[in-house]
Amino acid sequence: MPQVRVIPPILEQAKKLRVAAYARVSSDSADQLNSFATQTEYYTSYIQSMEEWEFAGLYADEAVSGTTTDKRDDFHRLLEDCRAGKIDRILVKSISRFARNTLDCIEAVRELRQLGVTILFEKENLDTANLGSEMLLSILSAAAQEESLSISKNLKWSYRRRMKSGDFITHSVPLGYSLQDGELIPVPEEIPTIRYIFGSYLAGKSMQEIAEDLNREEKESDLRKSSGWQRSSIRYILTNEKYAGDSLVQKNFTPDEIPLRKVKNEGQLPQYYIRDSHPAIIPHEIFEAVQNLLSEKADLHGAKTEKKEYPLSHMMKCGLCGSTLHRRPQSTIRWSCYRHLREKELCSMEIIEEMEICQSFLTVYNKVLGRKDDILKPMAAQLYRLRDKAVFTKPDVIVLNRKISELVQRNHALARLQTKGAIDSASFIERCNRNNKEIAALRRELNKIREPDRISAAIQNTEMLLDLLEEANPMQEFDPQIFKGMVSQIIVYPEKFQFCLKNGLVLEERRKKS
């Protein structure tokens, strides 16, 4: 008998659980440093005291707002590290430190559970590794959300009380000022630029001309970007009452809705105008003169815009540079490429007479009218065949949803197995990634079915064109209504026009050489 020696299997050494901590620390600089250092020391020693745990880092954000995750860089970094498989468990002091927005909290917890990452909320003694914790989590996070809303309301009440009394300290520091001990103080080296802008506008220069002058003179300031001065930045300065030494507060406000986001105050709440709140750079009489001039120009511009919309407006695009063509009323109506209008070297497209465009459309219209049975009807029939084929080959939506649901359930099962130690992290991540790729492919198929059917839209627009041309007569003069009903865009080239019809058909017409 041969002798057999049994070699026992090498038991795999249990992997340590990689545990990280998340905190939101005080926004005050000194307290923030102490709070961060204290929490780092606490969580490092606590996690390292657990033999089966490995410290995976401390993630901390400044406590600006817990109602949204938008400005929490370390929170997003924590999620990215979890997705990369670097973390197995997270410790958080309380739900209110993690998120005061119920939706964000639940979504983050669900995603982390799918990744096999569990969270322990110490204050509430709530562990997402335990089944049935989500209901309790939603209740507690809703309570935290209400607490956050209450704090927000109290802060807003305090701000408005100080606005009403004129004691409000601005958080906005425009060019020309610096904020020192809660007061706006003029910056001597930036004052000449501000005065130059106001003086130039009163002297008759446009905002665009002032911006170009400043760019040429290379006046450096905090407001300038890599693209230089813009018309919008000049307008911001000209309309800012702070340069006259006053402050209009509550221009924006935050509604009592989650997520808390600022919106423009367009009369929903009172505004407060604080006179002589800080030293002025521009005298009141000059500032008022600029506001009157701005108002006069706005009225003049408004009177111009009240005119009727032109049929070719916003319909033409330059085929050379892609810019929109603009109307140029002179002795005759002309259309010019925007880039060519600004500088001829930017685009070589010449100015076009409106009459030429209208005559080209008449030619295209009469050609389509004479050959509608040869062009539009066969096109409609072909589109019907394509639609029938597409519908026949589309997978069933119910089947796709069922497959997606099965794969999501598999990920949940894998997360439970990984939490219990039945599978290691590497196997868990590999299987989840495989399932997630399949889920993404199925969802793409589902979106193709659910998105608006472009073939059906083309059929509808083709039938509309056939109805428009049914019993129509050749056109002798340009008809704006028929033009708008047929054409979605005109692409202009030096040698031709491309008329893009609403059903997707593109017809070319050669331009006549002048």
Short mmCIF file of C-alpha atoms in Angstrom, two decimals:
data_model
loop_
_atom_site.label_atom_id
_atom_site.label_comp_id
_atom_site.label_asym_id
_atom_site.label_seq_id
_atom_site.Cartn_x
_atom_site.Cartn_y
_atom_site.Cartn_z
CA MET A 1 0.00 0.00 0.00
CA PRO A 2 1.40 3.42 -0.89
CA GLN A 3 1.84 5.73 2.00
CA VAL A 4 -0.23 8.90 1.87
CA ARG A 5 0.67 11.95 3.89
CA VAL A 6 -2.02 14.55 4.34
CA ILE A 7 -0.81 18.14 3.87
CA PRO A 8 -3.28 20.42 5.67
CA PRO A 9 -4.45 23.52 3.73
CA ILE A 10 -2.91 26.84 4.59
CA LEU A 11 -5.59 28.83 6.28
CA GLU A 12 -5.99 32.23 4.71
CA GLN A 13 -5.17 34.94 7.18
CA ALA A 14 -8.22 37.02 7.90
CA LYS A 15 -7.99 40.43 6.27
CA LYS A 16 -8.33 43.43 8.51
CA LEU A 17 -11.34 45.64 7.99
CA ARG A 18 -10.25 48.98 6.54
CA VAL A 19 -12.06 51.57 8.67
CA ALA A 20 -12.22 55.31 7.96
CA ALA A 21 -13.86 58.16 9.87
CA TYR A 22 -15.80 61.15 8.57
CA ALA A 23 -16.23 64.42 10.45
CA ARG A 24 -17.48 67.95 9.87
CA VAL A 25 -15.36 70.43 11.79
CA SER A 26 -15.86 74.02 12.93
CA SER A 27 -15.53 76.76 10.30
CA ASP A 28 -13.56 78.94 12.72
CA SER A 29 -9.88 78.61 11.77
CA ALA A 30 -8.50 78.09 15.30
CA ASP A 31 -11.28 75.77 16.43
CA GLN A 32 -11.09 73.93 13.13
CA LEU A 33 -7.44 73.07 13.69
CA ASN A 34 -8.11 71.88 17.25
CA SER A 35 -11.24 69.97 16.24
CA PHE A 36 -9.49 68.25 13.34
CA ALA A 37 -6.46 67.32 15.46
CA THR A 38 -8.67 66.08 18.31
CA GLN A 39 -10.84 63.95 16.07
CA THR A 40 -7.83 62.57 14.18
CA GLU A 41 -6.22 61.51 17.46
CA TYR A 42 -9.49 60.05 18.78
CA TYR A 43 -10.40 58.03 15.68
CA THR A 44 -6.81 56.89 15.01
CA SER A 45 -6.36 55.51 18.52
CA TYR A 46 -9.88 54.05 18.60
CA ILE A 47 -9.58 52.23 15.27
CA GLN A 48 -6.04 51.02 15.97
CA SER A 49 -7.19 49.64 19.31
CA MET A 50 -9.34 47.15 17.38
CA GLU A 51 -7.19 44.20 16.40
CA GLU A 52 -9.33 43.32 13.36
CA TRP A 53 -9.41 46.90 12.05
CA GLU A 54 -6.96 48.92 9.96
CA PHE A 55 -7.03 52.75 9.97
CA ALA A 56 -8.00 53.97 6.45
CA GLY A 57 -7.91 57.71 7.13
CA LEU A 58 -9.93 60.63 8.47
CA TYR A 59 -12.03 62.70 6.08
CA ALA A 60 -13.19 66.11 7.33
CA ASP A 61 -15.09 69.04 5.83
CA GLU A 62 -15.60 72.55 7.11
CA ALA A 63 -19.03 72.91 8.73
CA VAL A 64 -20.49 75.37 6.22
CA SER A 65 -23.76 73.57 5.54
CA GLY A 66 -24.94 70.05 6.19
CA THR A 67 -28.06 70.41 4.08
CA THR A 68 -26.33 69.56 0.81
CA THR A 69 -23.25 67.60 -0.24
CA ASP A 70 -22.29 70.02 -3.03
CA LYS A 71 -19.50 71.87 -1.17
CA ARG A 72 -18.17 68.95 0.85
CA ASP A 73 -14.97 67.98 -0.95
CA ASP A 74 -13.79 65.37 1.57
CA PHE A 75 -17.24 63.75 1.62
CA HIS A 76 -16.99 63.24 -2.14
CA ARG A 77 -13.39 62.03 -1.76
CA LEU A 78 -14.61 59.52 0.82
CA LEU A 79 -17.25 58.21 -1.61
CA GLU A 80 -14.68 57.97 -4.42
CA ASP A 81 -12.30 55.96 -2.19
CA CYS A 82 -15.19 53.65 -1.25
CA ARG A 83 -15.98 53.13 -4.95
CA ALA A 84 -12.29 52.36 -5.53
CA GLY A 85 -12.47 49.61 -2.89
CA LYS A 86 -10.15 51.31 -0.38
CA ILE A 87 -12.61 51.36 2.56
CA ASP A 88 -14.81 48.70 4.18
CA ARG A 89 -16.37 50.61 7.07
CA ILE A 90 -17.00 54.26 8.07
CA LEU A 91 -17.36 55.77 11.54
CA VAL A 92 -19.40 58.97 11.93
CA LYS A 93 -20.18 60.82 15.15
CA SER A 94 -23.85 61.34 14.24
CA ILE A 95 -26.29 61.42 11.33
CA SER A 96 -26.33 65.22 11.48
CA ARG A 97 -22.56 65.24 10.87
CA PHE A 98 -22.97 62.92 7.87
CA ALA A 99 -25.91 64.71 6.19
CA ARG A 100 -28.85 66.86 7.24
CA ASN A 101 -30.59 66.17 3.94
CA THR A 102 -32.65 62.98 4.12
CA LEU A 103 -32.42 62.27 0.40
CA ASP A 104 -28.62 62.69 0.23
CA CYS A 105 -28.20 60.59 3.36
CA ILE A 106 -30.34 57.68 2.15
CA GLU A 107 -28.80 57.73 -1.34
CA ALA A 108 -25.25 57.69 0.05
CA VAL A 109 -26.05 54.89 2.52
CA ARG A 110 -27.69 52.77 -0.19
CA GLU A 111 -24.78 53.20 -2.57
CA LEU A 112 -22.26 52.35 0.13
CA ARG A 113 -24.24 49.25 1.11
CA GLN A 114 -24.15 48.11 -2.51
CA LEU A 115 -20.38 48.58 -2.43
CA GLY A 116 -20.20 46.53 0.76
CA VAL A 117 -19.25 49.55 2.91
CA THR A 118 -21.08 49.87 6.23
CA ILE A 119 -21.51 52.97 8.41
CA LEU A 120 -21.66 53.22 12.19
CA PHE A 121 -23.39 56.35 13.52
CA GLU A 122 -21.99 56.49 17.06
CA LYS A 123 -24.44 58.89 18.72
CA GLU A 124 -27.53 57.01 17.51
CA ASN A 125 -25.78 53.59 17.83
CA LEU A 126 -27.06 52.82 14.33
CA ASP A 127 -25.13 50.37 12.14
CA THR A 128 -26.08 50.00 8.47
CA ALA A 129 -24.65 46.48 8.53
CA ASN A 130 -27.77 45.43 10.41
CA LEU A 131 -30.87 44.61 8.39
CA GLY A 132 -33.82 46.92 8.90
CA SER A 133 -31.69 49.94 9.79
CA GLU A 134 -32.77 52.01 6.77
CA MET A 135 -36.24 52.81 8.16
CA LEU A 136 -34.77 54.08 11.42
CA LEU A 137 -32.08 55.95 9.48
CA SER A 138 -34.67 57.76 7.34
CA ILE A 139 -36.57 58.84 10.48
CA LEU A 140 -33.46 60.10 12.26
CA SER A 141 -32.05 61.86 9.19
CA ALA A 142 -35.42 63.54 8.61
CA ALA A 143 -35.22 64.84 12.17
CA ALA A 144 -31.67 66.09 11.48
CA GLN A 145 -32.96 67.78 8.33
CA GLU A 146 -35.64 69.61 10.31
CA GLU A 147 -33.00 70.66 12.83
CA SER A 148 -30.88 72.09 10.00
CA LEU A 149 -33.87 73.99 8.58
CA SER A 150 -34.58 75.42 12.03
CA ILE A 151 -30.97 76.61 12.38
CA SER A 152 -31.14 78.13 8.90
CA LYS A 153 -34.34 80.02 9.76
CA ASN A 154 -32.80 81.36 12.96
CA LEU A 155 -29.72 82.58 11.07
CA LYS A 156 -31.84 84.25 8.40
CA TRP A 157 -33.91 85.98 11.07
CA SER A 158 -30.70 87.28 12.64
CA TYR A 159 -29.39 88.51 9.26
CA ARG A 160 -32.65 90.32 8.43
CA ARG A 161 -32.78 91.97 11.85
CA ARG A 162 -29.26 93.35 11.30
CA MET A 163 -30.17 94.38 7.72
CA LYS A 164 -33.15 96.33 9.04
CA SER A 165 -31.03 98.08 11.67
CA GLY A 166 -28.20 98.78 9.18
CA ASP A 167 -25.65 96.69 11.12
CA PHE A 168 -25.31 93.92 8.52
CA ILE A 169 -21.73 93.13 7.49
CA THR A 170 -21.44 92.30 3.81
CA HIS A 171 -19.81 89.09 2.59
CA SER A 172 -19.33 90.49 -0.94
CA VAL A 173 -16.13 92.46 -1.55
CA PRO A 174 -16.08 94.16 -4.98
CA LEU A 175 -13.01 95.34 -6.85
CA GLY A 176 -11.67 98.53 -5.27
CA TYR A 177 -12.36 97.44 -1.68
CA SER A 178 -10.96 95.07 0.92
CA LEU A 179 -12.78 93.74 3.99
CA GLN A 180 -11.07 94.73 7.24
CA ASP A 181 -12.69 94.02 10.62
CA GLY A 182 -16.08 93.69 8.95
CA GLU A 183 -15.83 97.04 7.11
CA LEU A 184 -15.25 97.82 3.42
CA ILE A 185 -12.07 99.86 3.00
CA PRO A 186 -11.03 101.39 -0.38
CA VAL A 187 -7.85 99.98 -1.96
CA PRO A 188 -5.83 103.00 -3.23
CA GLU A 189 -4.18 101.24 -6.19
CA GLU A 190 -7.55 99.99 -7.52
CA ILE A 191 -9.50 103.27 -7.16
CA PRO A 192 -8.23 104.81 -10.49
CA THR A 193 -9.58 101.86 -12.47
CA ILE A 194 -13.06 102.23 -10.93
CA ARG A 195 -13.13 105.99 -11.56
CA TYR A 196 -11.90 105.47 -15.13
CA ILE A 197 -14.81 103.09 -15.83
CA PHE A 198 -17.47 105.50 -14.52
CA GLY A 199 -15.89 108.53 -16.23
CA SER A 200 -15.53 106.75 -19.59
CA TYR A 201 -19.15 105.61 -19.59
CA LEU A 202 -20.41 109.13 -18.88
CA ALA A 203 -18.12 110.40 -21.64
CA GLY A 204 -20.03 108.26 -24.16
CA LYS A 205 -18.00 105.07 -24.39
CA SER A 206 -19.86 101.75 -24.49
CA MET A 207 -19.18 98.97 -21.97
CA GLN A 208 -17.51 96.92 -24.71
CA GLU A 209 -15.21 99.81 -25.62
CA ILE A 210 -14.25 100.35 -21.96
CA ALA A 211 -13.44 96.63 -21.60
CA GLU A 212 -11.29 96.73 -24.75
CA ASP A 213 -9.46 99.85 -23.47
CA LEU A 214 -8.67 98.19 -20.15
CA ASN A 215 -7.47 95.04 -21.91
CA ARG A 216 -5.15 97.09 -24.13
CA GLU A 217 -3.76 99.00 -21.16
CA GLU A 218 -3.36 95.72 -19.25
CA LYS A 219 -4.78 97.08 -16.01
CA GLU A 220 -4.33 94.16 -13.61
CA SER A 221 -6.93 93.48 -10.94
CA ASP A 222 -8.58 90.65 -8.98
CA LEU A 223 -11.62 90.86 -11.24
CA ARG A 224 -9.72 90.05 -14.43
CA LYS A 225 -9.59 86.51 -15.67
CA SER A 226 -7.42 84.87 -18.28
CA SER A 227 -9.88 86.10 -20.92
CA GLY A 228 -9.48 89.74 -19.73
CA TRP A 229 -12.13 92.34 -19.05
CA GLN A 230 -15.63 91.58 -20.35
CA ARG A 231 -18.71 93.72 -20.97
CA SER A 232 -20.45 91.93 -18.09
CA SER A 233 -17.72 92.87 -15.60
CA ILE A 234 -17.97 96.54 -16.63
CA ARG A 235 -21.76 96.46 -16.16
CA TYR A 236 -21.35 94.84 -12.71
CA ILE A 237 -19.16 97.78 -11.61
CA LEU A 238 -21.40 100.47 -13.13
CA THR A 239 -24.51 99.13 -11.37
CA ASN A 240 -22.94 98.35 -7.98
CA GLU A 241 -24.17 100.84 -5.35
CA LYS A 242 -21.22 99.99 -3.07
CA TYR A 243 -19.00 102.33 -5.09
CA ALA A 244 -21.26 105.23 -3.95
CA GLY A 245 -20.76 104.19 -0.30
CA ASP A 246 -24.17 102.49 0.03
CA SER A 247 -25.24 98.85 0.41
CA LEU A 248 -28.34 97.17 -0.97
CA VAL A 249 -28.73 93.97 1.05
CA GLN A 250 -30.82 90.83 0.51
CA LYS A 251 -30.33 90.88 -3.26
CA ASN A 252 -30.42 87.09 -2.96
CA PHE A 253 -32.02 84.80 -0.39
CA THR A 254 -32.25 81.13 0.53
CA PRO A 255 -35.77 79.60 0.51
CA ASP A 256 -36.76 77.21 3.30
CA GLU A 257 -36.44 74.21 1.01
CA ILE A 258 -33.97 71.35 0.78
CA PRO A 259 -31.38 71.63 -0.66
CA LEU A 260 -30.75 75.15 0.61
CA ARG A 261 -29.69 77.15 -2.47
CA LYS A 262 -29.56 80.90 -3.00
CA VAL A 263 -31.95 82.45 -5.53
CA LYS A 264 -32.29 86.02 -6.84
CA ASN A 265 -34.66 88.20 -4.83
CA GLU A 266 -37.12 89.47 -7.44
CA GLY A 267 -39.60 90.92 -4.95
CA GLN A 268 -40.34 87.81 -2.89
CA LEU A 269 -38.72 89.43 0.19
CA PRO A 270 -37.99 93.04 1.21
CA GLN A 271 -34.61 94.55 0.41
CA TYR A 272 -32.79 97.09 2.60
CA TYR A 273 -30.82 100.05 1.26
CA ILE A 274 -28.19 101.17 3.78
CA ARG A 275 -27.00 104.72 3.05
CA ASP A 276 -23.34 105.65 3.77
CA SER A 277 -22.50 102.19 5.06
CA HIS A 278 -18.79 102.58 4.12
CA PRO A 279 -16.40 105.06 2.41
CA ALA A 280 -17.38 105.88 -1.19
CA ILE A 281 -15.12 105.72 -4.25
CA ILE A 282 -17.59 107.44 -6.60
CA PRO A 283 -19.66 110.53 -5.58
CA HIS A 284 -23.42 109.95 -5.34
CA GLU A 285 -24.19 112.43 -8.13
CA ILE A 286 -21.88 110.60 -10.60
CA PHE A 287 -23.31 107.21 -9.64
CA GLU A 288 -26.88 108.50 -10.11
CA ALA A 289 -25.95 110.04 -13.49
CA VAL A 290 -24.63 106.65 -14.65
CA GLN A 291 -27.81 104.90 -13.48
CA ASN A 292 -29.95 107.41 -15.41
CA LEU A 293 -27.87 106.89 -18.55
CA LEU A 294 -28.16 103.11 -18.20
CA SER A 295 -31.93 103.44 -17.79
CA GLU A 296 -32.24 105.65 -20.89
CA LYS A 297 -30.28 103.18 -23.00
CA ALA A 298 -32.32 100.28 -21.62
CA ASP A 299 -35.55 102.08 -22.59
CA LEU A 300 -34.20 102.73 -26.08
CA HIS A 301 -33.12 99.11 -26.44
CA GLY A 302 -36.50 97.94 -25.12
CA ALA A 303 -38.31 100.05 -27.74
CA LYS A 304 -36.24 98.41 -30.45
CA THR A 305 -36.92 94.90 -29.20
CA GLU A 306 -40.67 95.48 -29.26
CA LYS A 307 -40.59 95.23 -33.07
CA LYS A 308 -41.89 92.06 -34.70
CA GLU A 309 -39.69 88.98 -34.99
CA TYR A 310 -38.14 88.63 -38.44
CA PRO A 311 -38.71 85.33 -40.30
CA LEU A 312 -34.97 84.67 -40.80
CA SER A 313 -33.93 85.58 -37.23
CA HIS A 314 -32.03 82.78 -35.43
CA MET A 315 -32.48 80.56 -38.51
CA MET A 316 -29.13 80.94 -40.29
CA LYS A 317 -25.71 79.58 -39.39
CA CYS A 318 -22.37 80.21 -41.08
CA GLY A 319 -21.06 77.03 -42.72
CA LEU A 320 -17.44 78.21 -42.37
CA CYS A 321 -17.20 79.06 -38.66
CA GLY A 322 -20.56 77.98 -37.18
CA SER A 323 -21.55 81.47 -35.99
CA THR A 324 -25.09 82.84 -36.20
CA LEU A 325 -25.91 85.32 -38.97
CA HIS A 326 -27.18 88.73 -37.79
CA ARG A 327 -29.56 91.12 -39.53
CA ARG A 328 -27.99 94.36 -40.84
CA PRO A 329 -30.67 96.84 -41.96
CA GLN A 330 -29.12 99.43 -44.27
CA SER A 331 -30.31 100.62 -47.70
CA THR A 332 -31.23 96.95 -48.19
CA ILE A 333 -31.60 94.18 -45.63
CA ARG A 334 -28.40 92.16 -45.29
CA TRP A 335 -27.22 89.31 -43.08
CA SER A 336 -23.69 88.97 -41.78
CA CYS A 337 -21.74 86.25 -39.94
CA TYR A 338 -21.16 87.41 -36.35
CA ARG A 339 -17.44 86.63 -36.41
CA HIS A 340 -16.97 88.32 -39.79
CA LEU A 341 -18.83 91.33 -38.41
CA ARG A 342 -16.46 91.60 -35.46
CA GLU A 343 -13.26 91.09 -37.49
CA LYS A 344 -12.99 90.05 -41.12
CA GLU A 345 -9.87 87.95 -40.43
CA LEU A 346 -11.92 85.67 -38.14
CA CYS A 347 -14.23 84.47 -40.95
CA SER A 348 -14.21 85.08 -44.70
CA MET A 349 -17.99 84.76 -45.15
CA GLU A 350 -19.22 87.79 -47.06
CA ILE A 351 -22.38 89.77 -46.24
CA ILE A 352 -25.52 88.29 -47.89
CA GLU A 353 -28.53 90.11 -49.26
CA GLU A 354 -31.81 88.94 -47.69
CA MET A 355 -33.42 88.93 -51.13
CA GLU A 356 -30.96 86.25 -52.29
CA ILE A 357 -31.93 83.98 -49.39
CA CYS A 358 -35.65 84.45 -50.01
CA GLN A 359 -35.28 83.76 -53.75
CA SER A 360 -33.31 80.57 -52.99
CA PHE A 361 -36.06 79.38 -50.67
CA LEU A 362 -38.69 80.04 -53.38
CA THR A 363 -36.67 77.85 -55.75
CA VAL A 364 -36.36 75.06 -53.17
CA TYR A 365 -40.05 75.27 -52.27
CA ASN A 366 -41.21 75.04 -55.89
CA LYS A 367 -38.85 72.11 -56.54
CA VAL A 368 -40.21 70.20 -53.53
CA LEU A 369 -43.78 71.07 -54.52
CA GLY A 370 -43.26 69.75 -58.06
CA ARG A 371 -41.56 66.54 -56.87
CA LYS A 372 -43.30 65.81 -53.57
CA ASP A 373 -44.54 62.45 -54.92
CA ASP A 374 -40.96 61.52 -55.84
CA ILE A 375 -39.26 62.85 -52.68
CA LEU A 376 -41.55 63.11 -49.65
CA LYS A 377 -43.92 60.16 -50.20
CA PRO A 378 -41.14 57.57 -50.74
CA MET A 379 -39.33 59.06 -47.74
CA ALA A 380 -42.44 58.62 -45.56
CA ALA A 381 -42.86 55.02 -46.73
CA GLN A 382 -39.20 54.27 -45.95
CA LEU A 383 -39.56 55.82 -42.48
CA TYR A 384 -42.64 53.67 -41.78
CA ARG A 385 -40.65 50.54 -42.70
CA LEU A 386 -37.77 51.60 -40.46
CA ARG A 387 -40.14 52.24 -37.54
CA ASP A 388 -41.85 48.86 -37.95
CA LYS A 389 -38.48 47.12 -38.06
CA ALA A 390 -37.25 49.00 -34.98
CA VAL A 391 -40.39 48.15 -32.98
CA PHE A 392 -40.18 44.50 -34.00
CA THR A 393 -36.55 44.17 -32.89
CA LYS A 394 -36.87 46.12 -29.60
CA PRO A 395 -36.47 43.98 -26.48
CA ASP A 396 -39.35 44.02 -24.04
CA VAL A 397 -39.14 46.71 -21.36
CA ILE A 398 -40.46 44.34 -18.71
CA VAL A 399 -37.73 41.80 -19.49
CA LEU A 400 -35.01 44.47 -19.24
CA ASN A 401 -36.36 45.75 -15.90
CA ARG A 402 -36.51 42.22 -14.55
CA LYS A 403 -32.88 41.56 -15.52
CA ILE A 404 -31.75 44.84 -13.91
CA SER A 405 -33.67 44.01 -10.72
CA GLU A 406 -32.05 40.54 -10.55
CA LEU A 407 -28.55 42.02 -10.90
CA VAL A 408 -29.23 44.65 -8.20
CA GLN A 409 -30.44 41.88 -5.87
CA ARG A 410 -27.25 39.95 -6.58
CA ASN A 411 -25.22 42.99 -5.51
CA HIS A 412 -27.25 43.25 -2.28
CA ALA A 413 -26.62 39.54 -1.59
CA LEU A 414 -22.89 40.00 -2.24
CA ALA A 415 -22.83 42.96 0.14
CA ARG A 416 -24.42 40.86 2.91
CA LEU A 417 -21.96 38.01 2.31
CA GLN A 418 -19.00 40.40 2.34
CA THR A 419 -20.21 42.04 5.57
CA LYS A 420 -20.45 38.62 7.23
CA GLY A 421 -16.93 37.73 6.02
CA ALA A 422 -18.13 34.96 3.69
CA ILE A 423 -16.29 36.52 0.72
CA ASP A 424 -13.25 38.77 0.64
CA SER A 425 -13.22 42.35 -0.64
CA ALA A 426 -11.41 41.51 -3.88
CA SER A 427 -14.01 38.92 -4.89
CA PHE A 428 -16.84 41.23 -3.83
CA ILE A 429 -15.53 44.15 -5.92
CA GLU A 430 -14.81 41.95 -8.95
CA ARG A 431 -18.32 40.44 -8.94
CA CYS A 432 -20.04 43.78 -8.27
CA ASN A 433 -18.12 45.47 -11.08
CA ARG A 434 -19.15 42.70 -13.47
CA ASN A 435 -22.79 43.07 -12.41
CA ASN A 436 -22.64 46.87 -12.63
CA LYS A 437 -21.29 46.75 -16.20
CA GLU A 438 -24.17 44.50 -17.19
CA ILE A 439 -26.66 46.80 -15.40
CA ALA A 440 -25.25 49.82 -17.27
CA ALA A 441 -25.60 48.04 -20.64
CA LEU A 442 -29.20 47.05 -19.86
CA ARG A 443 -30.06 50.60 -18.79
CA ARG A 444 -28.64 51.96 -22.05
CA GLU A 445 -30.96 49.61 -23.95
CA LEU A 446 -33.84 50.74 -21.76
CA ASN A 447 -33.07 54.42 -22.42
CA LYS A 448 -33.08 53.81 -26.16
CA ILE A 449 -36.61 52.47 -25.86
CA ARG A 450 -37.81 55.24 -23.55
CA GLU A 451 -36.21 58.20 -25.36
CA PRO A 452 -38.33 60.13 -27.89
CA ASP A 453 -38.62 58.12 -31.10
CA ARG A 454 -36.76 60.13 -33.75
CA ILE A 455 -38.18 57.99 -36.56
CA SER A 456 -41.75 58.70 -35.45
CA ALA A 457 -40.93 62.42 -35.21
CA ALA A 458 -39.51 62.35 -38.76
CA ILE A 459 -42.68 60.60 -39.98
CA GLN A 460 -44.88 63.18 -38.29
CA ASN A 461 -42.92 66.10 -39.80
CA THR A 462 -42.88 64.49 -43.26
CA GLU A 463 -46.65 64.05 -43.16
CA MET A 464 -46.97 67.67 -42.02
CA LEU A 465 -44.95 68.78 -45.08
CA LEU A 466 -47.15 66.65 -47.35
CA ASP A 467 -50.27 68.25 -45.85
CA LEU A 468 -48.73 71.70 -46.32
CA LEU A 469 -47.98 71.01 -49.99
CA GLU A 470 -51.22 69.14 -50.76
CA GLU A 471 -53.18 71.31 -53.22
CA ALA A 472 -50.59 74.14 -52.91
CA ASN A 473 -49.66 76.30 -55.88
CA PRO A 474 -46.17 77.42 -56.97
CA MET A 475 -45.03 80.32 -54.81
CA GLN A 476 -44.27 83.65 -56.47
CA GLU A 477 -43.42 85.69 -53.36
CA PHE A 478 -41.70 84.75 -50.10
CA ASP A 479 -44.25 83.62 -47.48
CA PRO A 480 -42.88 83.79 -43.89
CA GLN A 481 -45.47 81.35 -42.47
CA ILE A 482 -44.74 78.65 -45.06
CA PHE A 483 -41.01 79.21 -44.56
CA LYS A 484 -41.31 78.76 -40.78
CA GLY A 485 -43.49 75.69 -41.27
CA MET A 486 -40.97 73.96 -43.54
CA VAL A 487 -37.44 75.02 -42.54
CA SER A 488 -35.65 74.42 -39.23
CA GLN A 489 -32.28 75.95 -40.22
CA ILE A 490 -30.29 77.37 -43.14
CA ILE A 491 -26.55 76.70 -43.32
CA VAL A 492 -24.84 79.33 -45.46
CA TYR A 493 -21.70 78.65 -47.53
CA PRO A 494 -19.97 81.00 -50.03
CA GLU A 495 -21.19 78.86 -52.94
CA LYS A 496 -24.48 77.37 -51.68
CA PHE A 497 -27.33 77.33 -49.15
CA GLN A 498 -28.34 74.19 -47.24
CA PHE A 499 -32.03 74.24 -46.30
CA CYS A 500 -32.63 71.80 -43.39
CA LEU A 501 -36.30 70.85 -43.49
CA LYS A 502 -38.16 69.94 -40.30
CA ASN A 503 -38.33 66.25 -41.21
CA GLY A 504 -34.52 66.00 -41.41
CA LEU A 505 -34.26 66.32 -45.19
CA VAL A 506 -31.42 68.64 -46.32
CA LEU A 507 -31.73 70.33 -49.72
CA GLU A 508 -28.94 72.32 -51.36
CA GLU A 509 -29.35 75.33 -53.63
CA ARG A 510 -26.42 76.86 -55.49
CA ARG A 511 -25.90 80.57 -54.94
CA LYS A 512 -25.93 82.83 -57.97
CA LYS A 513 -22.63 84.57 -58.60
CA SER A 514 -23.02 88.34 -58.56
#
